[in-house]
């Protein structure tokens, strides 16, 4: 049993069953034993011969991902009327790969390059060190633990697989309503139990009456509060935000709590602090929250549509031009992995929102009618 397992059990004995949100926060960001605070979760850039780490994210699949987000940022800067300074903020930058790739293509737009001030928001000291190594030659970078410390200048915010790491809650349908699912003890083992607090019916999606007993529904007040704070900040500074994550654009029922360790799914209750814990992001309430806060936001699109619209195929073509067949094959595989519907293309969604920004008749990467 690890020290974190012991601490969680002690807390449950003292305070009763623990909501999943609290369990997840402890497992991921406990100051001494949390998965992100202590771990080295990411595989290096994926290759057939090397995986490493616990999971591979889109920036680690191919440099094209960061490069195309660089294109998005440049177009948004233009839509902001090209301010002479703009903070480019990445939330939860992992190994720093996305920002590294993005900054490499920016010299193509010298005025944008001059305007950029890079800020990273990161909770993990270990990952902060890795980011600092990755970006050591890319100019000044400032780290923050929270968005409240960012400067009040026009701002572009990007985040890949950040929201899924923020805590969520689960509710289980019983005979008497929807009660919170929590982590308790069964003898000495951690086990799911039901807590006496209930979710109000007006917080449930349509059709909840028809669901059978035992159905689960997930909410994520921490994610809603976070994107609302981003929206408030953008209202103050002007700018735009881009969040990419796996999940759905309409609320639905079901259990998406997952633990990933060594590229395999694991039992979320049996590897406290040693696996990545996430749930799918429900973008519907997040979109409502940022609109409520006064930002403009189109309906989210899939990662596949977003990257293809920003020029994924053209970028792969130009990187592979006159290169050996092996390089071209690797690029085609990366395109498939990022954009094919049966890989990351459809499960991952892209949400953007902004304030005082006029992206013409469409947001970069989004369809005209959106
Ligand atoms: N964007 C990277 C990493 C995704 S993993 C990629 O795509 O590869 C999630 C990242 O968010 C990690 O860097 C983690 O340390 C950071 N993180 C998790 N919770 C956070 C929080 N509450 N505040 C700031 N950073 C956080």
Short mmCIF file of C-alpha atoms and ligand atoms in Angstrom, two decimals:
data_model
loop_
_atom_site.label_atom_id
_atom_site.label_comp_id
_atom_site.label_asym_id
_atom_site.label_seq_id
_atom_site.Cartn_x
_atom_site.Cartn_y
_atom_site.Cartn_z
CA UNK A 1 0.00 0.00 0.00
CA UNK A 2 1.42 3.42 -0.96
CA UNK A 3 1.44 6.42 1.42
CA UNK A 4 -1.33 8.01 -0.68
CA UNK A 5 -3.51 4.85 -0.42
CA UNK A 6 -3.06 5.01 3.34
CA UNK A 7 -3.90 8.71 3.51
CA UNK A 8 -7.08 8.24 1.41
CA UNK A 9 -8.26 5.35 3.62
CA UNK A 10 -7.60 7.38 6.77
CA UNK A 11 -9.59 10.30 5.41
CA UNK A 12 -12.52 8.03 4.53
CA UNK A 13 -12.48 6.49 8.02
CA UNK A 14 -12.46 9.96 9.61
CA UNK A 15 -14.76 11.88 7.25
CA UNK A 16 -16.86 9.29 5.41
CA UNK A 17 -17.05 8.47 1.70
CA UNK A 18 -15.13 10.81 -0.56
CA UNK A 19 -16.69 12.37 -3.69
CA UNK A 20 -14.86 11.34 -6.88
CA UNK A 21 -13.76 14.96 -7.34
CA UNK A 22 -11.82 14.87 -4.08
CA UNK A 23 -10.36 11.43 -4.82
CA UNK A 24 -9.25 12.60 -8.25
CA UNK A 25 -7.67 15.82 -6.92
CA UNK A 26 -5.68 13.87 -4.33
CA UNK A 27 -4.54 11.26 -6.86
CA UNK A 28 -3.47 13.78 -9.48
CA UNK A 29 -2.22 16.80 -7.59
CA UNK A 30 -1.44 15.81 -3.97
CA UNK A 31 1.66 17.95 -3.19
CA UNK A 32 3.85 14.95 -2.26
CA UNK A 33 2.26 11.91 -3.88
CA UNK A 34 0.10 13.17 -6.79
CA UNK A 35 0.46 11.64 -10.22
CA UNK A 36 1.18 14.93 -11.99
CA UNK A 37 3.12 16.48 -9.13
CA UNK A 38 5.61 13.63 -8.95
CA UNK A 39 5.37 11.65 -12.14
CA UNK A 40 6.71 11.55 -15.64
CA UNK A 41 3.49 10.59 -17.37
CA UNK A 42 4.18 11.19 -21.03
CA UNK A 43 5.64 8.93 -23.63
CA UNK A 44 8.15 10.67 -25.86
CA UNK A 45 7.14 11.31 -29.43
CA UNK A 46 5.45 8.05 -30.42
CA UNK A 47 7.21 5.65 -32.73
CA UNK A 48 6.59 1.98 -33.48
CA UNK A 49 9.67 1.20 -31.38
CA UNK A 50 9.22 3.58 -28.48
CA UNK A 51 6.22 4.40 -26.37
CA UNK A 52 7.41 5.02 -22.78
CA UNK A 53 5.34 6.93 -20.22
CA UNK A 54 1.69 6.16 -19.58
CA UNK A 55 -0.07 7.73 -22.53
CA UNK A 56 0.57 9.66 -25.74
CA UNK A 57 -1.11 12.99 -26.43
CA UNK A 58 -1.61 14.70 -29.81
CA UNK A 59 1.46 16.99 -29.58
CA UNK A 60 3.55 13.86 -28.90
CA UNK A 61 2.12 12.17 -32.01
CA UNK A 62 3.43 14.78 -34.44
CA UNK A 63 4.95 18.26 -34.68
CA UNK A 64 2.11 19.09 -37.10
CA UNK A 65 -0.33 19.40 -34.19
CA UNK A 66 1.58 22.27 -32.52
CA UNK A 67 2.36 23.86 -35.86
CA UNK A 68 -1.31 24.05 -36.85
CA UNK A 69 -2.24 25.47 -33.45
CA UNK A 70 0.42 28.08 -34.21
CA UNK A 71 -1.50 28.92 -37.40
CA UNK A 72 -4.70 29.24 -35.34
CA UNK A 73 -2.95 31.60 -32.90
CA UNK A 74 -1.61 33.78 -35.68
CA UNK A 75 -5.04 34.08 -37.29
CA UNK A 76 -6.58 34.97 -33.93
CA UNK A 77 -3.91 37.63 -33.38
CA UNK A 78 -4.87 39.10 -36.76
CA UNK A 79 -8.53 38.99 -35.73
CA UNK A 80 -7.56 40.95 -32.61
CA UNK A 81 -6.18 43.69 -34.92
CA UNK A 82 -2.58 42.62 -34.39
CA UNK A 83 -1.84 44.03 -30.93
CA UNK A 84 1.84 44.91 -30.40
CA UNK A 85 1.95 42.68 -27.32
CA UNK A 86 -0.10 39.55 -26.73
CA UNK A 87 0.32 36.87 -24.09
CA UNK A 88 0.35 33.38 -25.49
CA UNK A 89 -0.70 31.15 -22.62
CA UNK A 90 -0.63 27.37 -22.53
CA UNK A 91 -2.48 25.58 -19.73
CA UNK A 92 -1.00 22.26 -18.57
CA UNK A 93 1.78 22.08 -21.17
CA UNK A 94 3.00 18.55 -20.24
CA UNK A 95 6.49 18.14 -21.69
CA UNK A 96 6.33 21.49 -23.50
CA UNK A 97 6.20 19.83 -26.92
CA UNK A 98 3.19 21.70 -28.30
CA UNK A 99 4.66 25.11 -27.43
CA UNK A 100 8.05 24.10 -28.82
CA UNK A 101 6.52 23.10 -32.17
CA UNK A 102 4.30 26.18 -32.26
CA UNK A 103 7.17 28.60 -31.59
CA UNK A 104 9.26 27.01 -34.33
CA UNK A 105 6.80 28.07 -37.05
CA UNK A 106 6.14 31.57 -35.72
CA UNK A 107 9.21 33.22 -37.33
CA UNK A 108 7.24 33.00 -40.59
CA UNK A 109 5.19 35.89 -39.12
CA UNK A 110 7.82 38.27 -37.67
CA UNK A 111 5.40 40.89 -36.27
CA UNK A 112 3.43 38.20 -34.45
CA UNK A 113 6.67 36.71 -33.15
CA UNK A 114 7.72 40.10 -31.77
CA UNK A 115 4.36 40.60 -30.06
CA UNK A 116 4.28 37.24 -28.26
CA UNK A 117 4.94 36.88 -24.52
CA UNK A 118 4.91 33.21 -23.53
CA UNK A 119 3.22 32.19 -20.25
CA UNK A 120 2.73 28.64 -19.02
CA UNK A 121 0.25 27.60 -16.33
CA UNK A 122 1.44 24.41 -14.65
CA UNK A 123 0.84 22.80 -11.29
CA UNK A 124 3.56 20.14 -11.48
CA UNK A 125 7.13 21.13 -10.55
CA UNK A 126 8.51 18.04 -12.34
CA UNK A 127 6.73 18.87 -15.58
CA UNK A 128 7.68 22.53 -15.15
CA UNK A 129 11.33 21.44 -15.27
CA UNK A 130 10.75 19.43 -18.42
CA UNK A 131 9.00 22.41 -20.04
CA UNK A 132 11.87 24.66 -19.11
CA UNK A 133 14.34 22.28 -20.80
CA UNK A 134 12.15 21.94 -23.90
CA UNK A 135 11.84 25.73 -24.26
CA UNK A 136 15.35 26.73 -23.16
CA UNK A 137 16.24 28.18 -26.55
CA UNK A 138 12.86 29.69 -27.45
CA UNK A 139 13.06 33.00 -25.60
CA UNK A 140 11.66 34.18 -22.27
CA UNK A 141 8.91 32.11 -20.64
CA UNK A 142 7.03 32.85 -17.42
CA UNK A 143 5.43 30.10 -15.30
CA UNK A 144 2.29 30.48 -13.19
CA UNK A 145 0.30 28.13 -10.99
CA UNK A 146 -3.01 29.72 -11.88
CA UNK A 147 -4.56 31.98 -14.54
CA UNK A 148 -5.23 34.73 -11.98
CA UNK A 149 -1.54 35.68 -12.10
CA UNK A 150 -1.50 36.33 -15.85
CA UNK A 151 -0.86 39.88 -17.10
CA UNK A 152 -3.82 42.01 -18.20
CA UNK A 153 -2.92 42.32 -21.89
CA UNK A 154 -4.59 40.80 -24.98
CA UNK A 155 -4.43 37.05 -24.46
CA UNK A 156 -4.49 33.85 -26.50
CA UNK A 157 -4.98 30.70 -24.42
CA UNK A 158 -4.41 27.16 -25.65
CA UNK A 159 -4.92 23.90 -23.77
CA UNK A 160 -4.72 20.30 -24.91
CA UNK A 161 -5.98 17.54 -22.58
CA UNK A 162 -6.13 19.98 -19.67
CA UNK A 163 -9.84 19.98 -18.81
CA UNK A 164 -10.04 16.18 -18.50
CA UNK A 165 -7.54 16.38 -15.63
CA UNK A 166 -9.80 18.71 -13.60
CA UNK A 167 -12.06 16.89 -11.11
CA UNK A 168 -15.57 15.70 -11.94
CA UNK A 169 -18.45 14.13 -10.01
CA UNK A 170 -20.74 11.18 -10.68
CA UNK A 171 -24.40 10.68 -9.81
CA UNK A 172 -26.17 7.33 -9.76
CA UNK A 173 -29.87 6.81 -10.39
CA UNK A 174 -31.63 5.01 -7.53
CA UNK A 175 -35.30 4.42 -6.72
CA UNK A 176 -35.37 7.77 -4.90
CA UNK A 177 -33.47 10.02 -7.29
CA UNK A 178 -29.89 10.68 -8.41
CA UNK A 179 -27.36 10.34 -5.56
CA UNK A 180 -23.65 11.07 -5.57
CA UNK A 181 -21.28 8.19 -6.26
CA UNK A 182 -18.27 8.30 -3.97
CA UNK A 183 -15.24 6.33 -2.85
CA UNK A 184 -15.75 4.44 0.42
CA UNK A 185 -14.39 1.30 2.05
CA UNK A 186 -15.50 -2.28 1.61
CA UNK A 187 -13.68 -4.02 4.44
CA UNK A 188 -10.23 -2.50 3.80
CA UNK A 189 -10.52 -2.01 0.05
CA UNK A 190 -11.63 1.15 -1.71
CA UNK A 191 -15.06 0.67 -3.27
CA UNK A 192 -17.79 2.77 -4.87
CA UNK A 193 -20.60 3.77 -2.53
CA UNK A 194 -23.52 6.19 -2.68
CA UNK A 195 -23.55 9.38 -0.60
CA UNK A 196 -26.79 10.86 0.71
CA UNK A 197 -26.60 14.08 -1.33
CA UNK A 198 -28.86 14.35 -4.34
CA UNK A 199 -28.65 16.06 -7.76
CA UNK A 200 -31.61 18.31 -8.54
CA UNK A 201 -33.65 17.06 -11.53
CA UNK A 202 -33.21 20.40 -13.34
CA UNK A 203 -29.47 19.65 -13.58
CA UNK A 204 -30.08 16.43 -15.51
CA UNK A 205 -30.34 16.13 -19.30
CA UNK A 206 -33.67 15.41 -20.97
CA UNK A 207 -34.79 11.80 -20.75
CA UNK A 208 -33.43 11.13 -17.24
CA UNK A 209 -36.80 9.73 -16.16
CA UNK A 210 -36.42 6.94 -18.74
CA UNK A 211 -32.99 5.79 -17.52
CA UNK A 212 -32.80 2.50 -15.60
CA UNK A 213 -31.64 2.38 -11.97
CA UNK A 214 -27.85 2.27 -11.74
CA UNK A 215 -27.36 4.71 -14.66
CA UNK A 216 -24.58 7.21 -14.04
CA UNK A 217 -24.46 10.91 -14.92
CA UNK A 218 -21.34 13.07 -14.67
CA UNK A 219 -21.01 16.75 -13.78
CA UNK A 220 -17.86 18.84 -13.50
CA UNK A 221 -18.43 22.07 -11.57
CA UNK A 222 -14.64 22.59 -11.37
CA UNK A 223 -14.36 22.58 -15.17
CA UNK A 224 -17.32 24.97 -15.52
CA UNK A 225 -15.85 27.32 -12.93
CA UNK A 226 -12.48 27.18 -14.65
CA UNK A 227 -13.71 28.03 -18.16
CA UNK A 228 -15.92 30.77 -16.68
CA UNK A 229 -12.84 32.30 -15.09
CA UNK A 230 -11.03 32.12 -18.44
CA UNK A 231 -14.03 33.81 -20.09
CA UNK A 232 -14.10 36.58 -17.45
CA UNK A 233 -10.39 37.14 -17.97
CA UNK A 234 -10.78 37.39 -21.76
CA UNK A 235 -13.61 39.90 -21.31
CA UNK A 236 -11.16 42.02 -19.34
CA UNK A 237 -8.09 41.61 -21.58
CA UNK A 238 -9.68 40.76 -24.97
CA UNK A 239 -8.56 37.59 -26.72
CA UNK A 240 -9.52 34.00 -27.36
CA UNK A 241 -9.17 30.51 -25.90
CA UNK A 242 -8.85 27.08 -27.50
CA UNK A 243 -9.55 23.89 -25.52
CA UNK A 244 -9.03 20.47 -27.08
CA UNK A 245 -10.06 17.34 -25.21
CA UNK A 246 -11.77 14.00 -25.54
CA UNK A 247 -15.44 14.09 -24.81
CA UNK A 248 -18.84 14.97 -26.19
CA UNK A 249 -20.56 18.13 -27.35
CA UNK A 250 -23.96 17.08 -25.93
CA UNK A 251 -24.55 15.94 -22.36
CA UNK A 252 -25.35 12.25 -21.97
CA UNK A 253 -25.45 9.42 -19.46
CA UNK A 254 -22.75 6.85 -18.70
CA UNK A 255 -19.51 6.17 -16.87
CA UNK A 256 -16.35 7.67 -18.40
CA UNK A 257 -14.09 7.55 -15.32
CA UNK A 258 -10.83 6.01 -16.45
CA UNK A 259 -7.32 5.28 -15.26
CA UNK A 260 -4.46 4.82 -17.71
CA UNK A 261 -1.11 3.38 -16.76
CA UNK A 262 1.62 2.10 -19.07
CA UNK A 263 -0.70 2.59 -22.11
CA UNK A 264 -3.33 0.26 -20.55
CA UNK A 265 -6.62 0.95 -18.82
CA UNK A 266 -6.48 0.24 -15.08
CA UNK A 267 -8.94 0.21 -12.17
CA UNK A 268 -9.24 3.86 -11.01
CA UNK A 269 -9.52 2.76 -7.37
CA UNK A 270 -6.47 0.53 -7.29
CA UNK A 271 -3.66 2.81 -8.41
CA UNK A 272 -3.97 6.06 -6.40
CA UNK A 273 -1.27 8.49 -7.55
CA UNK A 274 0.27 6.01 -9.96
CA UNK A 275 -2.06 6.33 -12.96
CA UNK A 276 -3.62 9.14 -14.93
CA UNK A 277 -7.26 9.59 -13.89
CA UNK A 278 -9.64 11.37 -16.22
CA UNK A 279 -13.20 11.51 -17.41
CA UNK A 280 -14.59 12.59 -20.76
CA UNK A 281 -15.25 16.31 -21.01
CA UNK A 282 -18.90 17.29 -21.46
CA UNK A 283 -18.57 20.45 -23.56
CA UNK A 284 -22.29 21.34 -23.46
CA UNK A 285 -22.29 22.97 -19.99
CA UNK A 286 -18.86 24.50 -20.67
CA UNK A 287 -20.11 26.20 -23.82
CA UNK A 288 -23.15 27.48 -21.92
CA UNK A 289 -20.89 28.79 -19.13
CA UNK A 290 -18.61 30.81 -21.41
CA UNK A 291 -21.56 32.25 -23.36
CA UNK A 292 -23.20 33.11 -20.05
CA UNK A 293 -20.00 34.94 -19.08
CA UNK A 294 -20.37 37.08 -22.21
CA UNK A 295 -17.94 35.46 -24.65
CA UNK A 296 -18.68 34.56 -28.26
CA UNK A 297 -18.35 30.83 -29.01
CA UNK A 298 -19.26 28.67 -31.99
CA UNK A 299 -20.47 25.10 -31.46
CA UNK A 300 -17.46 22.76 -30.87
CA UNK A 301 -16.07 20.75 -33.80
CA UNK A 302 -14.14 17.48 -33.93
CA UNK A 303 -10.35 17.50 -33.82
CA UNK A 304 -10.29 15.83 -37.25
CA UNK A 305 -12.38 18.58 -38.88
CA UNK A 306 -10.43 21.30 -37.06
CA UNK A 307 -6.98 20.07 -38.11
CA UNK A 308 -8.01 19.30 -41.68
CA UNK A 309 -9.56 22.73 -42.01
CA UNK A 310 -6.35 24.36 -40.72
CA UNK A 311 -4.35 22.51 -43.41
CA UNK A 312 -3.17 19.20 -41.90
CA UNK A 313 -2.93 17.44 -45.28
CA UNK A 314 -1.10 20.34 -46.91
CA UNK A 315 1.35 20.52 -43.99
CA UNK A 316 2.02 16.76 -44.19
CA UNK A 317 2.53 17.14 -47.95
CA UNK A 318 5.07 19.92 -47.57
CA UNK A 319 6.97 18.16 -44.74
CA UNK A 320 7.14 14.96 -46.82
CA UNK A 321 8.10 16.58 -50.14
CA UNK A 322 11.24 15.00 -51.62
CA UNK A 323 11.70 12.96 -48.43
CA UNK A 324 12.30 9.17 -48.28
CA UNK A 325 9.28 6.89 -48.37
CA UNK A 326 9.77 6.03 -44.67
CA UNK A 327 9.33 9.71 -43.67
CA UNK A 328 6.26 10.06 -45.89
CA UNK A 329 4.75 6.91 -44.37
CA UNK A 330 5.34 8.20 -40.86
CA UNK A 331 3.61 11.47 -41.79
CA UNK A 332 0.59 9.62 -43.23
CA UNK A 333 0.35 7.56 -40.06
CA UNK A 334 0.46 10.72 -37.95
CA UNK A 335 -2.32 12.28 -40.07
CA UNK A 336 -4.43 9.14 -39.54
CA UNK A 337 -3.79 9.09 -35.82
CA UNK A 338 -4.69 12.76 -35.33
CA UNK A 339 -7.64 13.04 -37.72
CA UNK A 340 -9.16 9.64 -38.59
CA UNK A 341 -12.60 9.14 -37.03
CA UNK A 342 -11.64 5.77 -35.51
CA UNK A 343 -8.53 7.29 -33.87
CA UNK A 344 -8.31 10.75 -32.28
CA UNK A 345 -10.25 12.58 -35.01
CA UNK A 346 -13.78 12.19 -33.72
CA UNK A 347 -13.54 11.52 -29.99
CA UNK A 348 -11.52 14.71 -29.45
CA UNK A 349 -13.47 17.97 -29.66
CA UNK A 350 -12.33 21.55 -30.06
CA UNK A 351 -13.98 24.42 -28.20
CA UNK A 352 -13.07 28.06 -28.86
CA UNK A 353 -14.41 31.28 -27.40
CA UNK A 354 -13.35 34.87 -27.31
CA UNK A 355 -14.12 38.45 -26.38
CA UNK A 356 -13.80 41.61 -28.46
CA UNK A 357 -12.52 39.56 -31.33
CA UNK A 358 -13.79 39.60 -34.90
CA UNK A 359 -12.70 36.47 -36.75
CA UNK A 360 -14.46 37.61 -39.98
CA UNK A 361 -17.29 35.29 -40.93
CA UNK A 362 -15.70 32.21 -39.39
CA UNK A 363 -13.34 31.08 -36.65
CA UNK A 364 -10.12 29.51 -37.99
CA UNK A 365 -10.58 25.73 -38.13
CA UNK A 366 -14.38 26.02 -37.85
CA UNK A 367 -16.99 25.85 -40.65
CA UNK A 368 -18.61 29.07 -41.89
CA UNK A 369 -22.09 28.21 -40.72
CA UNK A 370 -20.99 27.36 -37.17
N1 LIG B 1 -1.02 19.48 -22.80
C1 LIG B 1 -0.10 18.39 -22.60
C2 LIG B 1 -0.29 17.67 -21.27
C3 LIG B 1 -1.66 17.16 -20.93
S1 LIG B 1 -1.74 16.36 -19.33
C4 LIG B 1 -0.18 17.44 -23.78
O1 LIG B 1 -1.13 17.54 -24.55
O2 LIG B 1 0.71 16.60 -23.92
C5 LIG B 1 -2.35 17.60 -18.24
C6 LIG B 1 -1.39 18.72 -17.92
O3 LIG B 1 -2.08 19.64 -17.07
C7 LIG B 1 -0.12 18.35 -17.17
O4 LIG B 1 0.91 19.20 -17.58
C8 LIG B 1 -0.53 18.60 -15.72
O5 LIG B 1 0.56 18.72 -14.84
C9 LIG B 1 -1.32 19.86 -15.86
N2 LIG B 1 -2.31 20.11 -14.80
C10 LIG B 1 -3.19 19.22 -14.28
N3 LIG B 1 -3.99 19.84 -13.36
C11 LIG B 1 -3.61 21.14 -13.34
C12 LIG B 1 -4.05 22.29 -12.60
N4 LIG B 1 -5.05 22.20 -11.73
N5 LIG B 1 -3.43 23.47 -12.83
C13 LIG B 1 -2.41 23.57 -13.72
N6 LIG B 1 -1.94 22.52 -14.44
C14 LIG B 1 -2.53 21.31 -14.24
#
